[in-house]
Amino acid sequence: MPILVLLLGTFCTFCLPSAPGRAADTAAGSPSTAQSAPPGMTAQQAQQVLGVLNDPQKRAEFTNTLNAIAKGLPQTASAAPSAANPPAATSADTSDVALEPDSVGSDVLGELSTMRNGIVHQTRQFAALFADLAFVGHWFRTELSDPESRNALFDAFGRAGLIILLAMAAERGLSIALRRPLNSITARAVDAEHRLNQRAARVRVADSAPVPSGETQAERTVQDTRRQDDRKQVETLRIIRRIPFSLLHLLTKLLPVALFLGIGYAGAAFLGGSEQAELVTLTLANAYAAARGIYLLVETVMVPKSPTIRLCKASDRTARIVTRWWNVLVAMPSIVVCLSTLGGLFHLAPRGTEALIRALVLAEHLMVAVFIWRIRHQVAAALHPPARFQNSPFWQFLGRLAQLWWLPAMVFDLALWLVWATQIRGGYAWIWRTAVMTVVVIIVSRMLALLLFGAQNRLFHISDDTETRYPGLRARADHYYPYARRTLSALLVFVTVVVLLQAWGLPAVTFFLHGDLGTRIVAAILSVMIAFTVAIVVWEAANAALQNQINRYESSEQVSRAIRLRTVLPIIRTVLLTIIVIIVAVTTLSQIGLNVAPLLTGAGIMGAAIAFGSQSLVKDFITGFFMLVENAMQVGDWVTAGGVSGTVEHLSIRTLRLRTVTGDVHIIPFSSVTSIANTSRDYNVVIVSFMLDLSENPDRVAGILAKVVTEMRADAQFAPMILSDFTFLGVDNADGNGAKFLGSFRTTAGSKWKVWREYYRRLGLRMVAEGVKFPVPTAISLMSNFGGAPLLVGQTPPGPPANTNTAPAAPQSDPSHE
């Protein structure tokens, strides 16, 4: 706590702005200011402040304390808006959708700004590591500008360069001269390898020999063990026999290096001239000899040009890549050794030498990273699990993890340089601990993923019995399974990243469980996931309930109700989907911090405007919906709607499509339909109406009509269509034109016209056979009386025969296609 007080006091003293009055007092040099000024910080206090700033936990506590103080401070006069100058309207005030002051979006923007500032600060600190390189350039210009220093520099490096070139030429000449001994060593190794391969071939032939039929299982086990021992013995002998040839190869190649080192030392002793030139020559010679010796050790193991004396199992391509890159990598440490030795010899300040070494070591680590990238496939193949473990999910995961070994290797390589360059206390221990924790977290995460994915598979697996009870459930589960798996994978990745950050020393768990922004982010993610889950459950439950209702209607022979529900099913789904989408969208937007009130208000106004401007369309939808719900008609019915009669071919929520007897198609909007006459429902009635002579007996005629109906009901073709016997309704009217006879009988729905035509055909034949009298119209011809002719009464004038009205014609809506 005293350290926090000290930090706060220091912060307030050096960071907070002074009041105008206090600034004036300071300018005037008043004694009150001098007395109230805080005393200077001591070295111990400065170390305490640095300890707090370097400790993440203490630094976070100090930051929280400053935030609490900042929230509790009164607003300054400059920040408060004045009445004379009201604040200008911001874009957030004029926009329909704005981030709320306490929204997740504003907090995220604040955190991103803080992160950006931190990255900029760390970048500047990283660039400061190489700031002393400018000092090296200044030193070099100074050395060259001074004649004495320039002469000493050129003399030392000129003599050293000449001696090194002579030594390298001698080394090269001896290497050429030793090619024949090296080839001889390789030839002997090839002969030894050939003899060993012959023995290995005999072992393989013995292994492939057929097993005797009488051999027991124990004997077979013994034979297999012996064969394995023979194979291991052959491989061991192969390595042992290669070791002498490898040592001879190494010693032969070390001879030129020894010659180089001898010439270098001799040149430094006899041709060095000055002490500086001698020291430069010895340093360069030692560095080159050490680098060559280390390279030859690796080359002895790999031997890219002589596979018969190679001590490791590697392909020729891998051996060439490793030795080529190793030759480059060992050169950089030699240069670092030379700089560390020769820097002080020519008056280069330690910070300049350290800057050069730091840059060269960084280049070395970058080359190591490139080398790791080049051999990533070879190492991954070597790390891949054996074939017998490839069926195990855990080993499969390790195999996939081995494919990415190069990524942590690169990070580890650069982290080693960063810890060394910045001299972080305990940095190497942190790297090892972080590496181990990273591997543990990844393995545990993978095992947890296997368990959760297995549970998810069992949850989405629909058994045959469940599929039989709920048809289509398996298809719906298979549809949502990929999305559920991706969501679970995203959650696992998120949790793994949080735990990894916590393992790396960053307070990620505290941020998401106790921090204001973290808890709000987690709450927003959970709320959105719950909203989507509930929406999917409601949608699937509603669709399943509607489909089950349709199946129940169809199974209980309520086909009309099933058709009606299937017709209105699209509009029900559309309305339900619209409601779900609106609720989920509003929930998501509100959770991410957007103010949805302007959105809802604008949507309401726009909806009202659209509804007002499209009243006819809305009327079509509403009328169509209720007509479909009330089952006013179905596809295939013969109806009369909007003054048009025809067969219903299609029903939508807005229009009705009819096809008339002439083949024309009429598309009628429901807003123009005031009534519907449906001929295809329940039953029809055939009305019999015609005029009889006044002398005819109505009962006799009624008997004839009833007998015709009885005969038709006895006919197998028309019996299913006629539902009742003939009913005599009596005489409706009687005058000079005759008596109007009325009767009726019922038919099935839609059979009226076919029965009507057949009935009148038979009735006409029967009336002619029975001699039924019909009234004859009376006409008076005045033209015939011209010239004193007698008046004609009781006969029709010449011309076309009058309509006797023996049978009424079928109406225009008669569906003749029946």
PDB file of C-alpha atoms in Angstrom, residues 99-209:
ATOM      1  CA  LEU A  99     -23.359   2.566 -29.616  1.00  0.00           C
ATOM      2  CA  GLU A 100     -24.573   2.987 -26.088  1.00  0.00           C
ATOM      3  CA  PRO A 101     -22.134   4.597 -23.650  1.00  0.00           C
ATOM      4  CA  ASP A 102     -21.856   1.393 -21.622  1.00  0.00           C
ATOM      5  CA  SER A 103     -22.149  -1.018 -24.559  1.00  0.00           C
ATOM      6  CA  VAL A 104     -19.846  -3.879 -25.382  1.00  0.00           C
ATOM      7  CA  GLY A 105     -18.877  -2.162 -28.626  1.00  0.00           C
ATOM      8  CA  SER A 106     -17.590   0.988 -26.912  1.00  0.00           C
ATOM      9  CA  ASP A 107     -15.672  -1.115 -24.396  1.00  0.00           C
ATOM     10  CA  VAL A 108     -14.135  -3.152 -27.196  1.00  0.00           C
ATOM     11  CA  LEU A 109     -13.091   0.032 -28.989  1.00  0.00           C
ATOM     12  CA  GLY A 110     -11.484   1.268 -25.776  1.00  0.00           C
ATOM     13  CA  GLU A 111      -9.651  -2.012 -25.297  1.00  0.00           C
ATOM     14  CA  LEU A 112      -8.483  -1.988 -28.925  1.00  0.00           C
ATOM     15  CA  SER A 113      -7.181   1.556 -28.480  1.00  0.00           C
ATOM     16  CA  THR A 114      -5.298   0.478 -25.359  1.00  0.00           C
ATOM     17  CA  MET A 115      -3.931  -2.562 -27.198  1.00  0.00           C
ATOM     18  CA  ARG A 116      -2.808  -0.392 -30.092  1.00  0.00           C
ATOM     19  CA  ASN A 117      -0.981   1.929 -27.710  1.00  0.00           C
ATOM     20  CA  GLY A 118       0.671  -1.064 -26.062  1.00  0.00           C
ATOM     21  CA  ILE A 119       1.777  -2.486 -29.414  1.00  0.00           C
ATOM     22  CA  VAL A 120       3.199   0.876 -30.444  1.00  0.00           C
ATOM     23  CA  HIS A 121       5.049   1.117 -27.136  1.00  0.00           C
ATOM     24  CA  GLN A 122       6.461  -2.402 -27.445  1.00  0.00           C
ATOM     25  CA  THR A 123       7.493  -1.701 -31.047  1.00  0.00           C
ATOM     26  CA  ARG A 124       9.372   1.381 -29.960  1.00  0.00           C
ATOM     27  CA  GLN A 125      11.093  -0.571 -27.211  1.00  0.00           C
ATOM     28  CA  PHE A 126      12.057  -3.254 -29.728  1.00  0.00           C
ATOM     29  CA  ALA A 127      13.457  -0.610 -32.098  1.00  0.00           C
ATOM     30  CA  ALA A 128      15.411   0.890 -29.176  1.00  0.00           C
ATOM     31  CA  LEU A 129      17.410  -2.355 -28.989  1.00  0.00           C
ATOM     32  CA  PHE A 130      19.070  -1.365 -32.271  1.00  0.00           C
ATOM     33  CA  ALA A 131      19.356   2.350 -31.576  1.00  0.00           C
ATOM     34  CA  ASP A 132      23.055   1.948 -30.820  1.00  0.00           C
ATOM     35  CA  LEU A 133      23.701   0.816 -34.374  1.00  0.00           C
ATOM     36  CA  ALA A 134      23.753   4.504 -35.276  1.00  0.00           C
ATOM     37  CA  PHE A 135      26.537   4.879 -32.744  1.00  0.00           C
ATOM     38  CA  VAL A 136      28.484   2.169 -34.599  1.00  0.00           C
ATOM     39  CA  GLY A 137      28.166   4.160 -37.800  1.00  0.00           C
ATOM     40  CA  HIS A 138      29.376   7.266 -36.010  1.00  0.00           C
ATOM     41  CA  TRP A 139      32.377   5.324 -34.625  1.00  0.00           C
ATOM     42  CA  PHE A 140      33.226   4.002 -38.056  1.00  0.00           C
ATOM     43  CA  ARG A 141      33.162   7.504 -39.576  1.00  0.00           C
ATOM     44  CA  THR A 142      35.314   8.756 -36.701  1.00  0.00           C
ATOM     45  CA  GLU A 143      37.874   6.000 -37.176  1.00  0.00           C
ATOM     46  CA  LEU A 144      38.117   6.676 -40.880  1.00  0.00           C
ATOM     47  CA  SER A 145      38.403  10.435 -40.426  1.00  0.00           C
ATOM     48  CA  ASP A 146      41.416  10.085 -38.098  1.00  0.00           C
ATOM     49  CA  PRO A 147      44.552   9.280 -40.176  1.00  0.00           C
ATOM     50  CA  GLU A 148      46.305   7.397 -37.385  1.00  0.00           C
ATOM     51  CA  SER A 149      43.285   5.276 -36.549  1.00  0.00           C
ATOM     52  CA  ARG A 150      42.568   4.684 -40.224  1.00  0.00           C
ATOM     53  CA  ASN A 151      46.114   3.500 -40.911  1.00  0.00           C
ATOM     54  CA  ALA A 152      46.091   1.181 -37.895  1.00  0.00           C
ATOM     55  CA  LEU A 153      42.715  -0.255 -38.931  1.00  0.00           C
ATOM     56  CA  PHE A 154      43.737  -0.872 -42.544  1.00  0.00           C
ATOM     57  CA  ASP A 155      47.121  -2.305 -41.548  1.00  0.00           C
ATOM     58  CA  ALA A 156      45.684  -4.762 -39.021  1.00  0.00           C
ATOM     59  CA  PHE A 157      42.869  -6.059 -41.208  1.00  0.00           C
ATOM     60  CA  GLY A 158      45.008  -5.960 -44.358  1.00  0.00           C
ATOM     61  CA  ARG A 159      47.715  -8.168 -42.845  1.00  0.00           C
ATOM     62  CA  ALA A 160      45.132 -10.440 -41.228  1.00  0.00           C
ATOM     63  CA  GLY A 161      43.179 -10.771 -44.480  1.00  0.00           C
ATOM     64  CA  LEU A 162      46.300 -11.660 -46.442  1.00  0.00           C
ATOM     65  CA  ILE A 163      47.335 -14.339 -43.941  1.00  0.00           C
ATOM     66  CA  ILE A 164      43.813 -15.812 -43.820  1.00  0.00           C
ATOM     67  CA  LEU A 165      43.602 -15.948 -47.629  1.00  0.00           C
ATOM     68  CA  LEU A 166      46.954 -17.773 -47.800  1.00  0.00           C
ATOM     69  CA  ALA A 167      45.837 -20.223 -45.117  1.00  0.00           C
ATOM     70  CA  MET A 168      42.521 -20.856 -46.910  1.00  0.00           C
ATOM     71  CA  ALA A 169      44.355 -21.450 -50.192  1.00  0.00           C
ATOM     72  CA  ALA A 170      46.618 -23.991 -48.501  1.00  0.00           C
ATOM     73  CA  GLU A 171      43.576 -25.651 -46.913  1.00  0.00           C
ATOM     74  CA  ARG A 172      41.874 -25.870 -50.273  1.00  0.00           C
ATOM     75  CA  GLY A 173      44.924 -27.384 -51.922  1.00  0.00           C
ATOM     76  CA  LEU A 174      45.288 -30.048 -49.231  1.00  0.00           C
ATOM     77  CA  SER A 175      41.580 -30.861 -49.494  1.00  0.00           C
ATOM     78  CA  ILE A 176      41.986 -31.505 -53.219  1.00  0.00           C
ATOM     79  CA  ALA A 177      45.031 -33.686 -52.550  1.00  0.00           C
ATOM     80  CA  LEU A 178      43.088 -35.757 -49.986  1.00  0.00           C
ATOM     81  CA  ARG A 179      40.236 -36.646 -52.336  1.00  0.00           C
ATOM     82  CA  ARG A 180      41.860 -39.963 -53.297  1.00  0.00           C
ATOM     83  CA  PRO A 181      42.213 -41.146 -49.666  1.00  0.00           C
ATOM     84  CA  LEU A 182      38.613 -40.127 -49.041  1.00  0.00           C
ATOM     85  CA  ASN A 183      37.462 -42.092 -52.075  1.00  0.00           C
ATOM     86  CA  SER A 184      39.454 -45.088 -50.818  1.00  0.00           C
ATOM     87  CA  ILE A 185      37.744 -44.876 -47.445  1.00  0.00           C
ATOM     88  CA  THR A 186      34.376 -44.706 -49.164  1.00  0.00           C
ATOM     89  CA  ALA A 187      35.201 -47.723 -51.346  1.00  0.00           C
ATOM     90  CA  ARG A 188      36.122 -49.815 -48.321  1.00  0.00           C
ATOM     91  CA  ALA A 189      32.906 -48.760 -46.629  1.00  0.00           C
ATOM     92  CA  VAL A 190      30.961 -49.825 -49.723  1.00  0.00           C
ATOM     93  CA  ASP A 191      32.585 -53.285 -49.670  1.00  0.00           C
ATOM     94  CA  ALA A 192      31.777 -53.729 -45.979  1.00  0.00           C
ATOM     95  CA  GLU A 193      28.217 -52.582 -46.616  1.00  0.00           C
ATOM     96  CA  HIS A 194      27.871 -55.041 -49.482  1.00  0.00           C
ATOM     97  CA  ARG A 195      28.923 -57.984 -47.317  1.00  0.00           C
ATOM     98  CA  LEU A 196      26.541 -56.885 -44.598  1.00  0.00           C
ATOM     99  CA  ASN A 197      23.697 -56.592 -47.125  1.00  0.00           C
ATOM    100  CA  GLN A 198      24.300 -60.158 -48.237  1.00  0.00           C
ATOM    101  CA  ARG A 199      23.893 -61.315 -44.652  1.00  0.00           C
ATOM    102  CA  ALA A 200      20.743 -59.220 -44.315  1.00  0.00           C
ATOM    103  CA  ALA A 201      19.400 -60.818 -47.502  1.00  0.00           C
ATOM    104  CA  ARG A 202      19.914 -64.277 -46.038  1.00  0.00           C
ATOM    105  CA  VAL A 203      18.022 -63.173 -42.930  1.00  0.00           C
ATOM    106  CA  ARG A 204      15.142 -61.927 -45.061  1.00  0.00           C
ATOM    107  CA  VAL A 205      15.045 -65.199 -47.003  1.00  0.00           C
ATOM    108  CA  ALA A 206      14.902 -67.101 -43.732  1.00  0.00           C
ATOM    109  CA  ASP A 207      12.083 -64.869 -42.557  1.00  0.00           C
ATOM    110  CA  SER A 208      10.063 -65.490 -45.697  1.00  0.00           C
ATOM    111  CA  ALA A 209      10.536 -69.290 -45.609  1.00  0.00           C
TER     112      ALA A 209
END
